[in-house]
Short mmCIF file of N, CA and C in Angstrom, two decimals:
data_model
loop_
_atom_site.label_atom_id
_atom_site.label_comp_id
_atom_site.label_asym_id
_atom_site.label_seq_id
_atom_site.Cartn_x
_atom_site.Cartn_y
_atom_site.Cartn_z
N MET A 1 0.85 -1.18 0.00
CA MET A 1 0.00 0.00 0.00
C MET A 1 0.89 1.24 0.00
N LYS A 2 0.54 2.21 -0.82
CA LYS A 2 1.27 3.47 -0.87
C LYS A 2 1.12 4.22 0.46
N SER A 3 2.13 5.02 0.76
CA SER A 3 2.06 5.85 1.98
C SER A 3 0.86 6.79 1.94
N THR A 4 0.54 7.32 0.76
CA THR A 4 -0.59 8.23 0.67
C THR A 4 -1.91 7.52 0.97
N GLU A 5 -2.02 6.26 0.59
CA GLU A 5 -3.23 5.50 0.92
C GLU A 5 -3.32 5.27 2.42
N GLU A 6 -2.20 4.95 3.04
CA GLU A 6 -2.19 4.72 4.49
C GLU A 6 -2.59 5.97 5.26
N ILE A 7 -2.01 7.09 4.89
CA ILE A 7 -2.31 8.33 5.62
C ILE A 7 -3.74 8.79 5.36
N ALA A 8 -4.25 8.55 4.14
CA ALA A 8 -5.65 8.88 3.84
C ALA A 8 -6.58 8.03 4.70
N ASN A 9 -6.26 6.78 4.87
CA ASN A 9 -7.09 5.91 5.71
C ASN A 9 -7.02 6.31 7.18
N ARG A 10 -5.87 6.78 7.63
CA ARG A 10 -5.76 7.29 9.01
C ARG A 10 -6.66 8.51 9.19
N PHE A 11 -6.71 9.37 8.18
CA PHE A 11 -7.59 10.53 8.25
C PHE A 11 -9.06 10.08 8.29
N ARG A 12 -9.42 9.13 7.43
CA ARG A 12 -10.81 8.63 7.44
C ARG A 12 -11.19 8.06 8.81
N GLU A 13 -10.24 7.42 9.47
CA GLU A 13 -10.52 6.82 10.77
C GLU A 13 -11.00 7.86 11.78
N VAL A 14 -10.40 9.00 11.84
CA VAL A 14 -10.77 9.99 12.84
C VAL A 14 -12.07 10.70 12.48
N VAL A 15 -12.33 10.91 11.20
CA VAL A 15 -13.51 11.68 10.84
C VAL A 15 -14.69 10.79 10.47
N LEU A 16 -14.47 9.77 9.67
CA LEU A 16 -15.59 9.08 9.03
C LEU A 16 -15.92 7.68 9.54
N ASN A 17 -14.93 6.88 9.90
CA ASN A 17 -15.31 5.48 10.10
C ASN A 17 -14.44 4.66 11.04
N GLY A 18 -13.49 5.24 11.70
CA GLY A 18 -12.56 4.42 12.47
C GLY A 18 -12.90 4.33 13.95
N THR A 19 -12.36 3.30 14.56
CA THR A 19 -12.50 3.12 16.01
C THR A 19 -11.19 2.66 16.64
N TRP A 20 -10.15 2.53 15.87
CA TRP A 20 -8.92 1.92 16.37
C TRP A 20 -8.22 2.78 17.42
N ILE A 21 -8.11 4.08 17.20
CA ILE A 21 -7.37 4.96 18.13
C ILE A 21 -8.25 5.41 19.29
N ALA A 22 -9.39 5.97 19.00
CA ALA A 22 -10.23 6.59 20.04
C ALA A 22 -11.52 5.82 20.31
N ASN A 23 -11.68 4.70 19.65
CA ASN A 23 -12.89 3.89 19.77
C ASN A 23 -14.14 4.63 19.30
N THR A 24 -13.92 5.70 18.53
CA THR A 24 -15.03 6.48 17.96
C THR A 24 -14.45 7.37 16.88
N ASN A 25 -15.32 8.18 16.27
CA ASN A 25 -14.90 9.13 15.23
C ASN A 25 -15.93 10.26 15.19
N PHE A 26 -15.66 11.28 14.42
CA PHE A 26 -16.58 12.41 14.33
C PHE A 26 -17.97 11.98 13.87
N LYS A 27 -18.03 11.18 12.83
CA LYS A 27 -19.33 10.79 12.28
C LYS A 27 -20.14 10.02 13.33
N ASP A 28 -19.49 9.13 14.04
CA ASP A 28 -20.17 8.36 15.08
C ASP A 28 -20.70 9.27 16.18
N GLN A 29 -19.95 10.30 16.53
CA GLN A 29 -20.35 11.20 17.61
C GLN A 29 -21.41 12.21 17.18
N LEU A 30 -21.42 12.60 15.92
CA LEU A 30 -22.24 13.74 15.49
C LEU A 30 -23.45 13.39 14.64
N GLU A 31 -23.43 12.27 13.96
CA GLU A 31 -24.43 12.00 12.93
C GLU A 31 -25.87 12.05 13.43
N ASN A 32 -26.15 11.51 14.58
CA ASN A 32 -27.51 11.50 15.10
C ASN A 32 -27.69 12.43 16.30
N LEU A 33 -26.83 13.40 16.40
CA LEU A 33 -26.88 14.34 17.52
C LEU A 33 -27.90 15.44 17.23
N ASP A 34 -28.77 15.68 18.18
CA ASP A 34 -29.74 16.76 18.06
C ASP A 34 -29.00 18.10 18.00
N TRP A 35 -29.42 18.96 17.11
CA TRP A 35 -28.74 20.24 16.92
C TRP A 35 -28.73 21.07 18.19
N LYS A 36 -29.76 20.93 19.03
CA LYS A 36 -29.81 21.72 20.26
C LYS A 36 -28.69 21.34 21.21
N ILE A 37 -28.33 20.07 21.21
CA ILE A 37 -27.18 19.63 22.01
C ILE A 37 -25.90 20.16 21.39
N ALA A 38 -25.81 20.09 20.06
CA ALA A 38 -24.60 20.54 19.35
C ALA A 38 -24.28 22.01 19.61
N VAL A 39 -25.29 22.82 19.82
CA VAL A 39 -25.05 24.26 20.01
C VAL A 39 -25.14 24.68 21.48
N SER A 40 -25.33 23.73 22.38
CA SER A 40 -25.45 24.05 23.81
C SER A 40 -24.09 24.36 24.42
N PRO A 41 -23.99 25.51 25.06
CA PRO A 41 -22.71 25.85 25.70
C PRO A 41 -22.59 25.21 27.08
N ILE A 42 -21.37 24.92 27.46
CA ILE A 42 -21.04 24.51 28.83
C ILE A 42 -19.92 25.43 29.29
N GLN A 43 -20.16 26.13 30.38
CA GLN A 43 -19.19 27.09 30.93
C GLN A 43 -18.64 27.95 29.79
N ASP A 44 -17.31 28.03 29.70
CA ASP A 44 -16.72 28.85 28.64
C ASP A 44 -16.09 28.00 27.54
N LEU A 45 -16.53 26.74 27.44
CA LEU A 45 -16.00 25.85 26.41
C LEU A 45 -16.67 26.13 25.06
N ASN A 46 -15.99 25.76 24.00
CA ASN A 46 -16.61 25.83 22.68
C ASN A 46 -17.73 24.80 22.62
N THR A 47 -18.73 25.07 21.81
CA THR A 47 -19.80 24.10 21.63
C THR A 47 -19.33 22.98 20.71
N ILE A 48 -20.06 21.88 20.73
CA ILE A 48 -19.78 20.77 19.82
C ILE A 48 -19.84 21.26 18.38
N ALA A 49 -20.85 22.04 18.06
CA ALA A 49 -20.99 22.56 16.69
C ALA A 49 -19.78 23.42 16.31
N ALA A 50 -19.35 24.28 17.20
CA ALA A 50 -18.20 25.14 16.90
C ALA A 50 -16.94 24.32 16.67
N LEU A 51 -16.73 23.29 17.47
CA LEU A 51 -15.55 22.44 17.30
C LEU A 51 -15.59 21.68 15.98
N ALA A 52 -16.76 21.16 15.64
CA ALA A 52 -16.91 20.44 14.37
C ALA A 52 -16.69 21.38 13.19
N GLN A 53 -17.26 22.58 13.26
CA GLN A 53 -17.09 23.56 12.19
C GLN A 53 -15.62 24.00 12.08
N HIS A 54 -14.95 24.11 13.20
CA HIS A 54 -13.54 24.48 13.24
C HIS A 54 -12.70 23.45 12.49
N VAL A 55 -12.91 22.19 12.78
CA VAL A 55 -12.16 21.12 12.10
C VAL A 55 -12.49 21.13 10.61
N HIS A 56 -13.76 21.28 10.29
CA HIS A 56 -14.16 21.32 8.89
C HIS A 56 -13.52 22.50 8.17
N TYR A 57 -13.41 23.64 8.82
CA TYR A 57 -12.80 24.83 8.23
C TYR A 57 -11.41 24.50 7.68
N TYR A 58 -10.62 23.79 8.46
CA TYR A 58 -9.26 23.44 8.03
C TYR A 58 -9.28 22.39 6.92
N ILE A 59 -10.13 21.41 7.04
CA ILE A 59 -10.24 20.39 5.99
C ILE A 59 -10.59 21.06 4.66
N ASN A 60 -11.59 21.90 4.68
CA ASN A 60 -12.03 22.58 3.47
C ASN A 60 -10.93 23.48 2.90
N GLY A 61 -10.23 24.17 3.77
CA GLY A 61 -9.15 25.06 3.32
C GLY A 61 -7.99 24.32 2.70
N ILE A 62 -7.63 23.19 3.27
CA ILE A 62 -6.52 22.40 2.71
C ILE A 62 -6.97 21.70 1.43
N ASN A 63 -8.23 21.30 1.35
CA ASN A 63 -8.74 20.74 0.09
C ASN A 63 -8.50 21.71 -1.06
N GLN A 64 -8.74 22.98 -0.81
CA GLN A 64 -8.55 24.00 -1.84
C GLN A 64 -7.10 23.98 -2.34
N VAL A 65 -6.16 23.86 -1.43
CA VAL A 65 -4.74 23.81 -1.80
C VAL A 65 -4.45 22.52 -2.57
N PHE A 66 -4.98 21.40 -2.10
CA PHE A 66 -4.75 20.12 -2.77
C PHE A 66 -5.24 20.15 -4.22
N LYS A 67 -6.25 20.97 -4.48
CA LYS A 67 -6.81 21.06 -5.83
C LYS A 67 -6.13 22.16 -6.66
N GLY A 68 -5.03 22.69 -6.15
CA GLY A 68 -4.26 23.68 -6.90
C GLY A 68 -4.58 25.12 -6.57
N GLY A 69 -5.43 25.34 -5.58
CA GLY A 69 -5.82 26.70 -5.21
C GLY A 69 -4.88 27.31 -4.18
N THR A 70 -5.30 28.45 -3.70
CA THR A 70 -4.49 29.19 -2.73
C THR A 70 -4.83 28.76 -1.30
N LEU A 71 -3.91 29.05 -0.40
CA LEU A 71 -4.11 28.79 1.02
C LEU A 71 -4.71 30.04 1.63
N ASP A 72 -6.02 30.00 1.86
CA ASP A 72 -6.74 31.18 2.33
C ASP A 72 -7.17 31.10 3.79
N ILE A 73 -7.02 29.94 4.42
CA ILE A 73 -7.48 29.80 5.80
C ILE A 73 -6.54 30.53 6.75
N LYS A 74 -7.12 31.07 7.81
CA LYS A 74 -6.34 31.79 8.82
C LYS A 74 -6.88 31.40 10.20
N ASP A 75 -5.96 31.15 11.11
CA ASP A 75 -6.34 30.74 12.46
C ASP A 75 -7.34 31.72 13.08
N GLN A 76 -7.16 33.01 12.83
CA GLN A 76 -8.03 34.02 13.46
C GLN A 76 -9.48 33.88 13.04
N PHE A 77 -9.75 33.20 11.91
CA PHE A 77 -11.12 33.04 11.44
C PHE A 77 -11.65 31.62 11.64
N SER A 78 -10.89 30.78 12.31
CA SER A 78 -11.22 29.35 12.37
C SER A 78 -12.36 29.00 13.33
N PHE A 79 -12.91 30.00 14.00
CA PHE A 79 -14.10 29.79 14.83
C PHE A 79 -15.22 30.76 14.47
N ASP A 80 -15.10 31.43 13.34
CA ASP A 80 -16.10 32.41 12.91
C ASP A 80 -17.12 31.76 11.97
N PHE A 81 -18.26 31.39 12.52
CA PHE A 81 -19.29 30.72 11.72
C PHE A 81 -20.66 31.29 12.09
N PRO A 82 -21.55 31.33 11.11
CA PRO A 82 -22.92 31.74 11.46
C PRO A 82 -23.53 30.70 12.40
N PRO A 83 -24.41 31.12 13.27
CA PRO A 83 -25.01 30.16 14.21
C PRO A 83 -25.86 29.13 13.48
N ILE A 84 -25.87 27.95 14.04
CA ILE A 84 -26.77 26.88 13.56
C ILE A 84 -28.05 27.01 14.37
N CYS A 85 -29.18 27.13 13.66
CA CYS A 85 -30.45 27.44 14.32
C CYS A 85 -31.53 26.39 14.07
N SER A 86 -31.19 25.27 13.47
CA SER A 86 -32.19 24.23 13.22
C SER A 86 -31.51 22.90 12.95
N GLN A 87 -32.29 21.84 13.06
CA GLN A 87 -31.78 20.51 12.75
C GLN A 87 -31.38 20.42 11.28
N GLU A 88 -32.14 21.08 10.42
CA GLU A 88 -31.82 21.06 8.99
C GLU A 88 -30.45 21.71 8.72
N GLN A 89 -30.18 22.84 9.36
CA GLN A 89 -28.87 23.48 9.19
C GLN A 89 -27.75 22.58 9.70
N TRP A 90 -27.98 21.94 10.84
CA TRP A 90 -26.98 21.04 11.42
C TRP A 90 -26.74 19.86 10.47
N ASN A 91 -27.82 19.26 9.98
CA ASN A 91 -27.68 18.12 9.05
C ASN A 91 -26.98 18.54 7.77
N ASN A 92 -27.29 19.72 7.26
CA ASN A 92 -26.63 20.21 6.05
C ASN A 92 -25.14 20.41 6.28
N PHE A 93 -24.79 20.97 7.45
CA PHE A 93 -23.37 21.12 7.78
C PHE A 93 -22.69 19.75 7.84
N LEU A 94 -23.33 18.79 8.52
CA LEU A 94 -22.71 17.47 8.65
C LEU A 94 -22.50 16.82 7.29
N THR A 95 -23.47 16.93 6.40
CA THR A 95 -23.32 16.37 5.06
C THR A 95 -22.10 16.98 4.37
N LYS A 96 -21.97 18.29 4.48
CA LYS A 96 -20.81 18.96 3.87
C LYS A 96 -19.51 18.50 4.55
N PHE A 97 -19.53 18.36 5.85
CA PHE A 97 -18.36 17.89 6.60
C PHE A 97 -17.93 16.51 6.10
N TRP A 98 -18.88 15.58 6.01
CA TRP A 98 -18.53 14.20 5.57
C TRP A 98 -18.02 14.21 4.13
N ASN A 99 -18.69 14.96 3.27
CA ASN A 99 -18.28 15.01 1.86
C ASN A 99 -16.90 15.64 1.70
N ASP A 100 -16.64 16.72 2.41
CA ASP A 100 -15.34 17.37 2.30
C ASP A 100 -14.23 16.51 2.93
N ALA A 101 -14.56 15.79 3.98
CA ALA A 101 -13.58 14.89 4.59
C ALA A 101 -13.23 13.75 3.63
N GLU A 102 -14.23 13.20 2.98
CA GLU A 102 -13.95 12.13 2.00
C GLU A 102 -13.16 12.68 0.83
N GLU A 103 -13.48 13.90 0.39
CA GLU A 103 -12.70 14.51 -0.69
C GLU A 103 -11.25 14.69 -0.26
N PHE A 104 -11.03 15.13 0.97
CA PHE A 104 -9.67 15.28 1.50
C PHE A 104 -8.93 13.95 1.40
N ALA A 105 -9.56 12.88 1.87
CA ALA A 105 -8.93 11.56 1.84
C ALA A 105 -8.64 11.12 0.40
N LEU A 106 -9.57 11.34 -0.49
CA LEU A 106 -9.36 10.96 -1.89
C LEU A 106 -8.22 11.75 -2.52
N LEU A 107 -8.15 13.03 -2.22
CA LEU A 107 -7.07 13.86 -2.76
C LEU A 107 -5.71 13.39 -2.24
N VAL A 108 -5.66 12.99 -0.97
CA VAL A 108 -4.42 12.46 -0.41
C VAL A 108 -4.06 11.14 -1.10
N GLU A 109 -5.03 10.27 -1.25
CA GLU A 109 -4.79 8.97 -1.91
C GLU A 109 -4.23 9.14 -3.32
N GLN A 110 -4.69 10.15 -4.01
CA GLN A 110 -4.29 10.36 -5.41
C GLN A 110 -2.89 10.97 -5.53
N MET A 111 -2.33 11.45 -4.43
CA MET A 111 -0.98 12.02 -4.47
C MET A 111 0.04 10.91 -4.65
N SER A 112 1.16 11.29 -5.22
CA SER A 112 2.29 10.35 -5.23
C SER A 112 2.94 10.39 -3.86
N ASP A 113 3.61 9.33 -3.51
CA ASP A 113 4.33 9.32 -2.23
C ASP A 113 5.38 10.44 -2.19
N GLU A 114 5.95 10.75 -3.34
CA GLU A 114 6.96 11.81 -3.41
C GLU A 114 6.37 13.18 -3.06
N LYS A 115 5.12 13.38 -3.39
CA LYS A 115 4.45 14.66 -3.11
C LYS A 115 4.43 14.95 -1.60
N LEU A 116 4.36 13.88 -0.79
CA LEU A 116 4.31 14.06 0.66
C LEU A 116 5.50 14.84 1.20
N ASP A 117 6.63 14.74 0.51
CA ASP A 117 7.85 15.42 0.98
C ASP A 117 8.00 16.83 0.44
N GLU A 118 7.09 17.25 -0.44
CA GLU A 118 7.14 18.60 -0.99
C GLU A 118 6.57 19.61 0.01
N GLY A 119 6.99 20.85 -0.13
CA GLY A 119 6.47 21.91 0.72
C GLY A 119 5.04 22.27 0.33
N LEU A 120 4.22 22.52 1.32
CA LEU A 120 2.83 22.93 1.10
C LEU A 120 2.79 24.45 0.95
N VAL A 121 2.57 24.93 -0.26
CA VAL A 121 2.45 26.35 -0.60
C VAL A 121 3.76 27.12 -0.36
N ASP A 122 4.24 27.11 0.86
CA ASP A 122 5.45 27.84 1.24
C ASP A 122 6.20 26.96 2.24
N VAL A 123 7.50 26.96 2.16
CA VAL A 123 8.32 26.10 3.02
C VAL A 123 8.01 26.33 4.51
N LYS A 124 7.58 27.54 4.86
CA LYS A 124 7.30 27.83 6.27
C LYS A 124 6.13 27.00 6.81
N TYR A 125 5.29 26.47 5.92
CA TYR A 125 4.16 25.65 6.35
C TYR A 125 4.50 24.17 6.44
N GLY A 126 5.71 23.79 6.13
CA GLY A 126 6.10 22.39 6.20
C GLY A 126 5.67 21.62 4.96
N THR A 127 5.85 20.32 5.04
CA THR A 127 5.56 19.45 3.91
C THR A 127 4.08 19.06 3.86
N TYR A 128 3.68 18.49 2.75
CA TYR A 128 2.34 17.94 2.64
C TYR A 128 2.12 16.91 3.74
N LYS A 129 3.09 16.03 3.94
CA LYS A 129 2.95 14.98 4.96
C LYS A 129 2.74 15.59 6.33
N ARG A 130 3.53 16.57 6.69
CA ARG A 130 3.40 17.20 8.01
C ARG A 130 2.01 17.82 8.19
N ASN A 131 1.50 18.45 7.15
CA ASN A 131 0.19 19.08 7.22
C ASN A 131 -0.94 18.06 7.30
N ILE A 132 -0.81 16.97 6.58
CA ILE A 132 -1.84 15.93 6.64
C ILE A 132 -1.83 15.26 8.01
N GLU A 133 -0.64 14.98 8.52
CA GLU A 133 -0.54 14.40 9.86
C GLU A 133 -1.06 15.37 10.91
N ALA A 134 -0.79 16.66 10.74
CA ALA A 134 -1.31 17.67 11.67
C ALA A 134 -2.83 17.70 11.63
N MET A 135 -3.40 17.53 10.44
CA MET A 135 -4.87 17.50 10.32
C MET A 135 -5.43 16.32 11.13
N ILE A 136 -4.79 15.18 11.04
CA ILE A 136 -5.24 14.00 11.79
C ILE A 136 -5.13 14.26 13.30
N GLU A 137 -3.98 14.75 13.73
CA GLU A 137 -3.75 14.99 15.16
C GLU A 137 -4.69 16.07 15.69
N HIS A 138 -4.86 17.13 14.94
CA HIS A 138 -5.76 18.21 15.32
C HIS A 138 -7.19 17.70 15.44
N SER A 139 -7.57 16.84 14.53
CA SER A 139 -8.93 16.26 14.55
C SER A 139 -9.12 15.39 15.79
N TYR A 140 -8.14 14.57 16.13
CA TYR A 140 -8.27 13.74 17.34
C TYR A 140 -8.35 14.62 18.59
N TYR A 141 -7.59 15.68 18.63
CA TYR A 141 -7.64 16.58 19.77
C TYR A 141 -9.06 17.10 19.98
N HIS A 142 -9.68 17.59 18.91
CA HIS A 142 -11.02 18.14 19.05
C HIS A 142 -12.08 17.04 19.19
N LEU A 143 -11.84 15.88 18.63
CA LEU A 143 -12.76 14.76 18.85
C LEU A 143 -12.84 14.43 20.34
N GLY A 144 -11.71 14.43 21.01
CA GLY A 144 -11.71 14.19 22.46
C GLY A 144 -12.53 15.22 23.21
N GLN A 145 -12.41 16.47 22.82
CA GLN A 145 -13.21 17.52 23.44
C GLN A 145 -14.69 17.28 23.21
N ILE A 146 -15.04 16.93 21.97
CA ILE A 146 -16.45 16.69 21.64
C ILE A 146 -17.01 15.55 22.46
N VAL A 147 -16.26 14.48 22.61
CA VAL A 147 -16.72 13.33 23.40
C VAL A 147 -17.00 13.76 24.83
N LEU A 148 -16.09 14.51 25.43
CA LEU A 148 -16.27 14.95 26.82
C LEU A 148 -17.45 15.91 26.97
N ILE A 149 -17.57 16.86 26.07
CA ILE A 149 -18.68 17.82 26.13
C ILE A 149 -19.99 17.10 25.94
N LYS A 150 -20.04 16.19 25.00
CA LYS A 150 -21.28 15.43 24.73
C LYS A 150 -21.68 14.62 25.96
N LYS A 151 -20.73 14.02 26.64
CA LYS A 151 -21.04 13.27 27.86
C LYS A 151 -21.63 14.18 28.92
N GLN A 152 -21.08 15.37 29.06
CA GLN A 152 -21.61 16.30 30.04
C GLN A 152 -23.03 16.75 29.69
N LEU A 153 -23.31 16.90 28.42
CA LEU A 153 -24.63 17.38 28.00
C LEU A 153 -25.70 16.31 27.97
N THR A 154 -25.31 15.06 27.84
CA THR A 154 -26.30 14.00 27.65
C THR A 154 -26.41 13.04 28.82
N HIS A 155 -25.63 13.25 29.86
CA HIS A 155 -25.72 12.35 31.03
C HIS A 155 -26.17 13.07 32.26
#
């Protein structure tokens, strides 16, 4: 198996279908979640919806680069989203999240292994491999937060 296939599958594990590392994934945690729980605040923590949108923001932004576009995402805007006000809006967001995550994985799979060692846009951002691995690690970090917040809200 190519390295790009392996890393794409690791990404799918955290967002779409895996249980090996955390015994869960974003889709498992969010797919049947009522939108009111997703937007419910606890103390000064981010909401489940905000965390999911934050992760999606980066996935979507890096997809643009993978398709030959510019790197337009900025940390300062990574939590700036319109409020989710209905189950339909939440479901629409989730559909986009799953589709963009699968596109991310497919774009990684289609890369050559050599591409992983190339710089992403600018050398200061590191290699493609480093950025893809960072996406996986960043996603697990926020998945853990979502699991804990969800437990507090539903138990």
